[in-house]
Amino acid sequence: MADRGGRSGPDWGVLSGIAFTFFALGVTVNVLVLERVGSEVKTVVAAIVINSATTELAYIAVRDAGGSLIAALLAGWIVASRFGLLAASLGSRLNVGRWHRTAAGLQSFDPNVGVAVQQRTPHEVMRAFWMVTLAMHTGWWSGTFVGVFLGNVIGDADRLGLDAVFPALLLAIIGNLLRQRPGLIAALVGGAVCALLVPIAPAGVPIIMSLIGAVVALSIRTPETAS
Amino acid sequence: MSWWVIVALAAGVAAQRLIGMFAGTALLAKVPVFGRLAGLIPAAVVGAVIVQLTITTKTSLVIDERLAGLAVAGVLVWRRAPMVVTIVAAATTTALLRAAFGW
C-alpha cells in the first residue's frame, strides 16, 4: 500500500470511481467486440494489447458499415492520436529512466495523465500516475472478462438496445473533448461530413473524410489553452 | 478482427503513445499545431463514427430508434451523468421504442 502523505494525490474515492467506470467500459466494449470477433481469446487479447477502447470501436464501426480493411485500420489508428498528446504532457513532467518512460508512455490514458499532471513533484506525478493506472486496469481487465462471459449469455444484442450502447459509449468517452468549443465543432462538422458522404461514397471513406472537421475546428480562433 | 489486425492496431496505438512520450515535447515546440490537431482529430472521427452508427444503414440515411437513444445519451453526457447511467439509459430508450413500434 502506498503511503498516504501526498497532499493532492488521488484518494480512495477517486480511484474506485475510475476503476468502476473502466469496469463498465470493459464490460460493454467487450460484449460488442465479442459479438463481432466471435472468439473469446481474441477479444481478451485485443482488449489488453490494443489498450484503447476507442480504437477497437472505430475499427469495428467501419467494418460493420462495410468499409475496407485499410479504412478501418486508419480509423482505429487516428482516433488514438490523443494518446500521443497525453503521453507528451506526462513525459514533460517525468524524471525517470528510459524503460520506466516506455512503460508509462504505453499506459497513457485520460484519467491517469489527468490526475498525474496535477501533482507537484516528479515523484508525486509518477506515484499518482501508477495508482490511477492500477485502478483503471483493475476495472478494464475485470470488465473485459465479465463482458466476454456476458456476451456469450446475451444472444441477440440488438433486441436489448445494445446497438445504441455503441454510439452512447463513444459519446461518453469523448465527452470531455466536446466540452471545449473546438472539439465540439470538430465533432459536429466531422459528423455532418460523414452524413453527407454516406449515400455517395464507398463505405469507410466518410469516416476518414471527417478529418475535415478537425481542420475546420483548427481554423477557428480560440484563446490558447496550453496543457 | 484477425490476429494481424489486432497486432496492427496495437502497434499503431503504441507507436503514437511512444512518439508522444519521447518526442512529444520537442515536436510540440517545433510544430504547435500538432497539439491542437491531436485533440481535434479524435473528436471529428468519433463524431463521424457516431453518425455512422446512429443514422445510417449500409449506404442510406435512416432515422429510427437509435437516434432517440443517442439523444438521451447526449443529454446525460452533457449533464455529466456517470457512464453506466448513460449507457443503460440509451440502451433502454432504444429497446423500449423498438419493442413498442416493432422497428
PDB file of C-alpha atoms in Angstrom, chain A:
ATOM      1  CA  MET A   1       0.000   0.000   0.000  1.00  0.00           C
ATOM      2  CA  ALA A   2       1.380   3.396  -0.890  1.00  0.00           C
ATOM      3  CA  ASP A   3       1.967   5.958   1.843  1.00  0.00           C
ATOM      4  CA  ARG A   4      -0.802   8.469   2.455  1.00  0.00           C
ATOM      5  CA  GLY A   5       1.403  11.523   2.545  1.00  0.00           C
ATOM      6  CA  GLY A   6       0.545  13.002  -0.883  1.00  0.00           C
ATOM      7  CA  ARG A   7      -1.193  16.361  -0.439  1.00  0.00           C
ATOM      8  CA  SER A   8      -3.222  16.217  -3.581  1.00  0.00           C
ATOM      9  CA  GLY A   9      -2.677  12.592  -4.624  1.00  0.00           C
ATOM     10  CA  PRO A  10      -5.693  10.581  -5.741  1.00  0.00           C
ATOM     11  CA  ASP A  11      -7.784   9.418  -2.814  1.00  0.00           C
ATOM     12  CA  TRP A  12      -9.676   6.189  -2.466  1.00  0.00           C
ATOM     13  CA  GLY A  13     -12.938   7.688  -3.747  1.00  0.00           C
ATOM     14  CA  VAL A  14     -11.325   8.946  -6.961  1.00  0.00           C
ATOM     15  CA  LEU A  15      -9.555   5.634  -7.547  1.00  0.00           C
ATOM     16  CA  SER A  16     -12.633   3.484  -7.011  1.00  0.00           C
ATOM     17  CA  GLY A  17     -14.690   5.804  -9.231  1.00  0.00           C
ATOM     18  CA  ILE A  18     -12.154   5.391 -12.042  1.00  0.00           C
ATOM     19  CA  ALA A  19     -11.997   1.628 -11.515  1.00  0.00           C
ATOM     20  CA  PHE A  20     -15.786   1.367 -11.688  1.00  0.00           C
ATOM     21  CA  THR A  21     -16.014   3.485 -14.839  1.00  0.00           C
ATOM     22  CA  PHE A  22     -13.381   1.334 -16.559  1.00  0.00           C
ATOM     23  CA  PHE A  23     -15.128  -1.804 -15.370  1.00  0.00           C
ATOM     24  CA  ALA A  24     -18.359  -0.613 -17.020  1.00  0.00           C
ATOM     25  CA  LEU A  25     -16.390   0.355 -20.120  1.00  0.00           C
ATOM     26  CA  GLY A  26     -14.688  -3.062 -20.193  1.00  0.00           C
ATOM     27  CA  VAL A  27     -17.978  -4.939 -19.916  1.00  0.00           C
ATOM     28  CA  THR A  28     -19.853  -3.004 -22.607  1.00  0.00           C
ATOM     29  CA  VAL A  29     -16.998  -2.655 -25.095  1.00  0.00           C
ATOM     30  CA  ASN A  30     -16.136  -6.321 -24.926  1.00  0.00           C
ATOM     31  CA  VAL A  31     -19.719  -7.551 -25.248  1.00  0.00           C
ATOM     32  CA  LEU A  32     -19.710  -5.633 -28.552  1.00  0.00           C
ATOM     33  CA  VAL A  33     -16.242  -6.800 -29.585  1.00  0.00           C
ATOM     34  CA  LEU A  34     -17.013 -10.458 -28.836  1.00  0.00           C
ATOM     35  CA  GLU A  35     -20.176 -10.258 -30.938  1.00  0.00           C
ATOM     36  CA  ARG A  36     -18.105  -9.120 -33.945  1.00  0.00           C
ATOM     37  CA  VAL A  37     -14.947 -11.140 -33.373  1.00  0.00           C
ATOM     38  CA  GLY A  38     -16.571 -14.369 -32.247  1.00  0.00           C
ATOM     39  CA  SER A  39     -13.539 -15.554 -30.263  1.00  0.00           C
ATOM     40  CA  GLU A  40     -13.154 -15.093 -26.515  1.00  0.00           C
ATOM     41  CA  VAL A  41      -9.363 -15.348 -26.663  1.00  0.00           C
ATOM     42  CA  LYS A  42      -9.057 -12.732 -29.406  1.00  0.00           C
ATOM     43  CA  THR A  43     -11.437 -10.395 -27.578  1.00  0.00           C
ATOM     44  CA  VAL A  44      -9.395 -10.540 -24.375  1.00  0.00           C
ATOM     45  CA  VAL A  45      -6.024 -10.262 -26.139  1.00  0.00           C
ATOM     46  CA  ALA A  46      -7.283  -7.322 -28.237  1.00  0.00           C
ATOM     47  CA  ALA A  47      -8.560  -5.541 -25.113  1.00  0.00           C
ATOM     48  CA  ILE A  48      -5.187  -5.883 -23.416  1.00  0.00           C
ATOM     49  CA  VAL A  49      -2.702  -5.315 -26.240  1.00  0.00           C
ATOM     50  CA  ILE A  50      -4.533  -2.624 -28.217  1.00  0.00           C
ATOM     51  CA  ASN A  51      -5.208  -0.857 -24.924  1.00  0.00           C
ATOM     52  CA  SER A  52      -7.636   1.626 -26.499  1.00  0.00           C
ATOM     53  CA  ALA A  53     -11.389   1.087 -26.481  1.00  0.00           C
ATOM     54  CA  THR A  54     -11.915   3.949 -28.933  1.00  0.00           C
ATOM     55  CA  THR A  55      -9.575   2.294 -31.441  1.00  0.00           C
ATOM     56  CA  GLU A  56     -11.379  -1.038 -31.222  1.00  0.00           C
ATOM     57  CA  LEU A  57     -14.785   0.609 -31.572  1.00  0.00           C
ATOM     58  CA  ALA A  58     -13.723   2.785 -34.519  1.00  0.00           C
ATOM     59  CA  TYR A  59     -12.267  -0.227 -36.350  1.00  0.00           C
ATOM     60  CA  ILE A  60     -15.425  -2.276 -35.753  1.00  0.00           C
ATOM     61  CA  ALA A  61     -17.742   0.583 -36.758  1.00  0.00           C
ATOM     62  CA  VAL A  62     -16.049   0.969 -40.147  1.00  0.00           C
ATOM     63  CA  ARG A  63     -16.039  -2.793 -40.762  1.00  0.00           C
ATOM     64  CA  ASP A  64     -19.724  -3.013 -39.713  1.00  0.00           C
ATOM     65  CA  ALA A  65     -20.560  -0.370 -42.295  1.00  0.00           C
ATOM     66  CA  GLY A  66     -18.857  -2.483 -44.951  1.00  0.00           C
ATOM     67  CA  GLY A  67     -15.695  -0.375 -45.088  1.00  0.00           C
ATOM     68  CA  SER A  68     -12.399  -1.726 -46.363  1.00  0.00           C
ATOM     69  CA  LEU A  69      -9.721  -3.097 -44.078  1.00  0.00           C
ATOM     70  CA  ILE A  70      -7.450  -0.139 -44.748  1.00  0.00           C
ATOM     71  CA  ALA A  71     -10.173   2.402 -43.966  1.00  0.00           C
ATOM     72  CA  ALA A  72     -10.974   0.566 -40.724  1.00  0.00           C
ATOM     73  CA  LEU A  73      -7.321   0.388 -39.664  1.00  0.00           C
ATOM     74  CA  LEU A  74      -6.846   4.072 -40.455  1.00  0.00           C
ATOM     75  CA  ALA A  75      -9.909   4.987 -38.405  1.00  0.00           C
ATOM     76  CA  GLY A  76      -8.625   2.887 -35.493  1.00  0.00           C
ATOM     77  CA  TRP A  77      -5.195   4.483 -35.631  1.00  0.00           C
ATOM     78  CA  ILE A  78      -6.186   8.110 -35.991  1.00  0.00           C
ATOM     79  CA  VAL A  79      -8.582   8.148 -33.053  1.00  0.00           C
ATOM     80  CA  ALA A  80      -5.574   7.197 -30.880  1.00  0.00           C
ATOM     81  CA  SER A  81      -3.752  10.445 -31.680  1.00  0.00           C
ATOM     82  CA  ARG A  82      -4.994  11.952 -28.426  1.00  0.00           C
ATOM     83  CA  PHE A  83      -2.968   9.335 -26.533  1.00  0.00           C
ATOM     84  CA  GLY A  84       0.189  10.722 -28.122  1.00  0.00           C
ATOM     85  CA  LEU A  85      -0.742  14.128 -26.793  1.00  0.00           C
ATOM     86  CA  LEU A  86      -1.453  12.724 -23.324  1.00  0.00           C
ATOM     87  CA  ALA A  87       1.882  10.861 -23.326  1.00  0.00           C
ATOM     88  CA  ALA A  88       3.631  14.092 -24.284  1.00  0.00           C
ATOM     89  CA  SER A  89       2.119  16.065 -21.420  1.00  0.00           C
ATOM     90  CA  LEU A  90       3.027  13.264 -18.999  1.00  0.00           C
ATOM     91  CA  GLY A  91       6.534  12.946 -20.472  1.00  0.00           C
ATOM     92  CA  SER A  92       7.338  16.579 -19.806  1.00  0.00           C
ATOM     93  CA  ARG A  93       6.683  16.026 -16.076  1.00  0.00           C
ATOM     94  CA  LEU A  94       8.704  12.837 -15.575  1.00  0.00           C
ATOM     95  CA  ASN A  95      12.150  12.372 -14.155  1.00  0.00           C
ATOM     96  CA  VAL A  96      12.731   8.660 -14.753  1.00  0.00           C
ATOM     97  CA  GLY A  97      14.791   6.334 -16.966  1.00  0.00           C
ATOM     98  CA  ARG A  98      14.041   5.182 -20.488  1.00  0.00           C
ATOM     99  CA  TRP A  99      12.306   1.906 -19.621  1.00  0.00           C
ATOM    100  CA  HIS A 100      10.123   3.474 -16.988  1.00  0.00           C
ATOM    101  CA  ARG A 101       9.194   6.150 -19.547  1.00  0.00           C
ATOM    102  CA  THR A 102       8.360   3.489 -22.122  1.00  0.00           C
ATOM    103  CA  ALA A 103       6.098   1.673 -19.678  1.00  0.00           C
ATOM    104  CA  ALA A 104       4.375   4.892 -18.606  1.00  0.00           C
ATOM    105  CA  GLY A 105       4.005   6.097 -22.208  1.00  0.00           C
ATOM    106  CA  LEU A 106       2.273   2.885 -23.249  1.00  0.00           C
ATOM    107  CA  GLN A 107      -0.276   3.298 -20.471  1.00  0.00           C
ATOM    108  CA  SER A 108      -1.156   6.947 -21.153  1.00  0.00           C
ATOM    109  CA  PHE A 109      -4.897   7.483 -20.848  1.00  0.00           C
ATOM    110  CA  ASP A 110      -7.103  10.424 -19.972  1.00  0.00           C
ATOM    111  CA  PRO A 111      -7.660   9.793 -16.235  1.00  0.00           C
ATOM    112  CA  ASN A 112      -4.166   8.717 -15.189  1.00  0.00           C
ATOM    113  CA  VAL A 113      -2.388  11.521 -17.044  1.00  0.00           C
ATOM    114  CA  GLY A 114      -5.074  13.987 -15.957  1.00  0.00           C
ATOM    115  CA  VAL A 115      -4.540  13.223 -12.276  1.00  0.00           C
ATOM    116  CA  ALA A 116      -0.744  12.838 -12.560  1.00  0.00           C
ATOM    117  CA  VAL A 117      -0.011  16.219 -14.136  1.00  0.00           C
ATOM    118  CA  GLN A 118      -1.850  17.982 -11.305  1.00  0.00           C
ATOM    119  CA  GLN A 119       0.803  16.777  -8.824  1.00  0.00           C
ATOM    120  CA  ARG A 120       3.775  18.934  -7.861  1.00  0.00           C
ATOM    121  CA  THR A 121       6.990  16.937  -7.791  1.00  0.00           C
ATOM    122  CA  PRO A 122       8.101  14.380 -10.399  1.00  0.00           C
ATOM    123  CA  HIS A 123       7.916  11.744  -7.666  1.00  0.00           C
ATOM    124  CA  GLU A 124       4.288  12.604  -6.875  1.00  0.00           C
ATOM    125  CA  VAL A 125       3.469  12.677 -10.597  1.00  0.00           C
ATOM    126  CA  MET A 126       4.828   9.163 -11.029  1.00  0.00           C
ATOM    127  CA  ARG A 127       3.129   7.822  -7.942  1.00  0.00           C
ATOM    128  CA  ALA A 128      -0.269   9.287  -8.827  1.00  0.00           C
ATOM    129  CA  PHE A 129       0.097   8.051 -12.419  1.00  0.00           C
ATOM    130  CA  TRP A 130       0.671   4.439 -11.418  1.00  0.00           C
ATOM    131  CA  MET A 131      -2.015   4.452  -8.730  1.00  0.00           C
ATOM    132  CA  VAL A 132      -4.634   5.600 -11.230  1.00  0.00           C
ATOM    133  CA  THR A 133      -3.250   3.229 -13.883  1.00  0.00           C
ATOM    134  CA  LEU A 134      -3.649   0.318 -11.482  1.00  0.00           C
ATOM    135  CA  ALA A 135      -7.232   1.351 -10.705  1.00  0.00           C
ATOM    136  CA  MET A 136      -8.014   1.713 -14.428  1.00  0.00           C
ATOM    137  CA  HIS A 137      -6.590  -1.661 -15.366  1.00  0.00           C
ATOM    138  CA  THR A 138      -8.224  -3.438 -12.453  1.00  0.00           C
ATOM    139  CA  GLY A 139     -11.532  -2.151 -13.797  1.00  0.00           C
ATOM    140  CA  TRP A 140     -10.797  -2.653 -17.514  1.00  0.00           C
ATOM    141  CA  TRP A 141      -9.407  -6.173 -17.230  1.00  0.00           C
ATOM    142  CA  SER A 142     -12.074  -7.477 -14.869  1.00  0.00           C
ATOM    143  CA  GLY A 143     -14.708  -5.754 -17.027  1.00  0.00           C
ATOM    144  CA  THR A 144     -13.241  -7.444 -20.105  1.00  0.00           C
ATOM    145  CA  PHE A 145     -13.632 -10.905 -18.580  1.00  0.00           C
ATOM    146  CA  VAL A 146     -17.170 -10.164 -17.408  1.00  0.00           C
ATOM    147  CA  GLY A 147     -18.009  -8.722 -20.843  1.00  0.00           C
ATOM    148  CA  VAL A 148     -16.769 -11.827 -22.633  1.00  0.00           C
ATOM    149  CA  PHE A 149     -18.795 -14.007 -20.264  1.00  0.00           C
ATOM    150  CA  LEU A 150     -21.937 -11.870 -20.632  1.00  0.00           C
ATOM    151  CA  GLY A 151     -21.528 -11.654 -24.384  1.00  0.00           C
ATOM    152  CA  ASN A 152     -21.957 -15.409 -24.568  1.00  0.00           C
ATOM    153  CA  VAL A 153     -25.095 -15.307 -22.444  1.00  0.00           C
ATOM    154  CA  ILE A 154     -26.900 -12.350 -24.027  1.00  0.00           C
ATOM    155  CA  GLY A 155     -27.530 -13.662 -27.521  1.00  0.00           C
ATOM    156  CA  ASP A 156     -29.429 -11.159 -29.699  1.00  0.00           C
ATOM    157  CA  ALA A 157     -27.747  -7.966 -28.589  1.00  0.00           C
ATOM    158  CA  ASP A 158     -29.815  -5.621 -30.780  1.00  0.00           C
ATOM    159  CA  ARG A 159     -33.101  -6.532 -29.109  1.00  0.00           C
ATOM    160  CA  LEU A 160     -31.670  -5.241 -25.822  1.00  0.00           C
ATOM    161  CA  GLY A 161     -30.766  -1.961 -27.467  1.00  0.00           C
ATOM    162  CA  LEU A 162     -27.069  -2.809 -27.353  1.00  0.00           C
ATOM    163  CA  ASP A 163     -26.549  -1.305 -30.805  1.00  0.00           C
ATOM    164  CA  ALA A 164     -27.483   2.008 -29.148  1.00  0.00           C
ATOM    165  CA  VAL A 165     -24.853   1.382 -26.487  1.00  0.00           C
ATOM    166  CA  PHE A 166     -22.096   1.576 -29.064  1.00  0.00           C
ATOM    167  CA  PRO A 167     -22.578   5.274 -30.055  1.00  0.00           C
ATOM    168  CA  ALA A 168     -23.576   6.238 -26.490  1.00  0.00           C
ATOM    169  CA  LEU A 169     -20.330   4.733 -25.243  1.00  0.00           C
ATOM    170  CA  LEU A 170     -18.263   6.668 -27.769  1.00  0.00           C
ATOM    171  CA  LEU A 171     -20.083   9.853 -26.844  1.00  0.00           C
ATOM    172  CA  ALA A 172     -19.320   9.270 -23.159  1.00  0.00           C
ATOM    173  CA  ILE A 173     -15.639   8.556 -23.915  1.00  0.00           C
ATOM    174  CA  ILE A 174     -15.108  11.780 -25.860  1.00  0.00           C
ATOM    175  CA  GLY A 175     -17.458  13.829 -23.652  1.00  0.00           C
ATOM    176  CA  ASN A 176     -14.606  15.956 -22.342  1.00  0.00           C
ATOM    177  CA  LEU A 177     -13.362  16.817 -25.849  1.00  0.00           C
ATOM    178  CA  LEU A 178     -16.850  18.100 -26.663  1.00  0.00           C
ATOM    179  CA  ARG A 179     -16.947  20.471 -23.714  1.00  0.00           C
ATOM    180  CA  GLN A 180     -14.451  22.696 -25.482  1.00  0.00           C
ATOM    181  CA  ARG A 181     -15.743  24.664 -28.436  1.00  0.00           C
ATOM    182  CA  PRO A 182     -13.129  23.490 -30.964  1.00  0.00           C
ATOM    183  CA  GLY A 183     -13.741  19.842 -30.009  1.00  0.00           C
ATOM    184  CA  LEU A 184     -17.500  20.269 -30.373  1.00  0.00           C
ATOM    185  CA  ILE A 185     -17.101  21.959 -33.765  1.00  0.00           C
ATOM    186  CA  ALA A 186     -14.746  19.195 -34.931  1.00  0.00           C
ATOM    187  CA  ALA A 187     -17.256  16.522 -33.924  1.00  0.00           C
ATOM    188  CA  LEU A 188     -20.257  18.305 -35.476  1.00  0.00           C
ATOM    189  CA  VAL A 189     -18.508  19.041 -38.775  1.00  0.00           C
ATOM    190  CA  GLY A 190     -16.997  15.532 -38.833  1.00  0.00           C
ATOM    191  CA  GLY A 191     -20.455  14.058 -38.265  1.00  0.00           C
ATOM    192  CA  ALA A 192     -22.037  16.256 -40.929  1.00  0.00           C
ATOM    193  CA  VAL A 193     -19.366  15.358 -43.492  1.00  0.00           C
ATOM    194  CA  CYS A 194     -19.969  11.697 -42.759  1.00  0.00           C
ATOM    195  CA  ALA A 195     -23.763  12.012 -43.115  1.00  0.00           C
ATOM    196  CA  LEU A 196     -23.381  13.817 -46.454  1.00  0.00           C
ATOM    197  CA  LEU A 197     -20.937  11.261 -47.845  1.00  0.00           C
ATOM    198  CA  VAL A 198     -22.566   8.026 -46.680  1.00  0.00           C
ATOM    199  CA  PRO A 199     -25.077   7.838 -49.568  1.00  0.00           C
ATOM    200  CA  ILE A 200     -22.491   8.640 -52.253  1.00  0.00           C
ATOM    201  CA  ALA A 201     -19.024   7.492 -51.160  1.00  0.00           C
ATOM    202  CA  PRO A 202     -17.665   3.949 -50.673  1.00  0.00           C
ATOM    203  CA  ALA A 203     -18.065   2.662 -47.104  1.00  0.00           C
ATOM    204  CA  GLY A 204     -15.288   3.777 -44.762  1.00  0.00           C
ATOM    205  CA  VAL A 205     -14.449   6.864 -46.801  1.00  0.00           C
ATOM    206  CA  PRO A 206     -17.000   9.078 -44.956  1.00  0.00           C
ATOM    207  CA  ILE A 207     -15.258   8.308 -41.659  1.00  0.00           C
ATOM    208  CA  ILE A 208     -11.799   9.156 -42.999  1.00  0.00           C
ATOM    209  CA  MET A 209     -13.077  12.328 -44.710  1.00  0.00           C
ATOM    210  CA  SER A 210     -14.456  13.505 -41.354  1.00  0.00           C
ATOM    211  CA  LEU A 211     -10.893  14.673 -40.666  1.00  0.00           C
ATOM    212  CA  ILE A 212     -12.127  17.821 -42.423  1.00  0.00           C
ATOM    213  CA  GLY A 213     -13.924  18.531 -39.138  1.00  0.00           C
ATOM    214  CA  ALA A 214     -10.586  18.741 -37.306  1.00  0.00           C
ATOM    215  CA  VAL A 215      -9.190  21.109 -39.934  1.00  0.00           C
ATOM    216  CA  VAL A 216     -12.270  23.338 -39.790  1.00  0.00           C
ATOM    217  CA  ALA A 217     -12.121  23.458 -35.978  1.00  0.00           C
ATOM    218  CA  LEU A 218      -8.416  24.255 -36.168  1.00  0.00           C
ATOM    219  CA  SER A 219      -9.072  27.305 -38.296  1.00  0.00           C
ATOM    220  CA  ILE A 220     -11.415  28.792 -35.704  1.00  0.00           C
ATOM    221  CA  ARG A 221      -9.682  31.219 -33.402  1.00  0.00           C
ATOM    222  CA  THR A 222      -9.830  30.402 -29.707  1.00  0.00           C
ATOM    223  CA  PRO A 223      -7.748  31.517 -26.745  1.00  0.00           C
ATOM    224  CA  GLU A 224      -4.702  29.245 -26.479  1.00  0.00           C
ATOM    225  CA  THR A 225      -5.094  26.671 -23.747  1.00  0.00           C
ATOM    226  CA  ALA A 226      -1.679  25.078 -23.375  1.00  0.00           C
ATOM    227  CA  SER A 227      -1.749  21.961 -21.264  1.00  0.00           C
TER     228      SER A 227
END
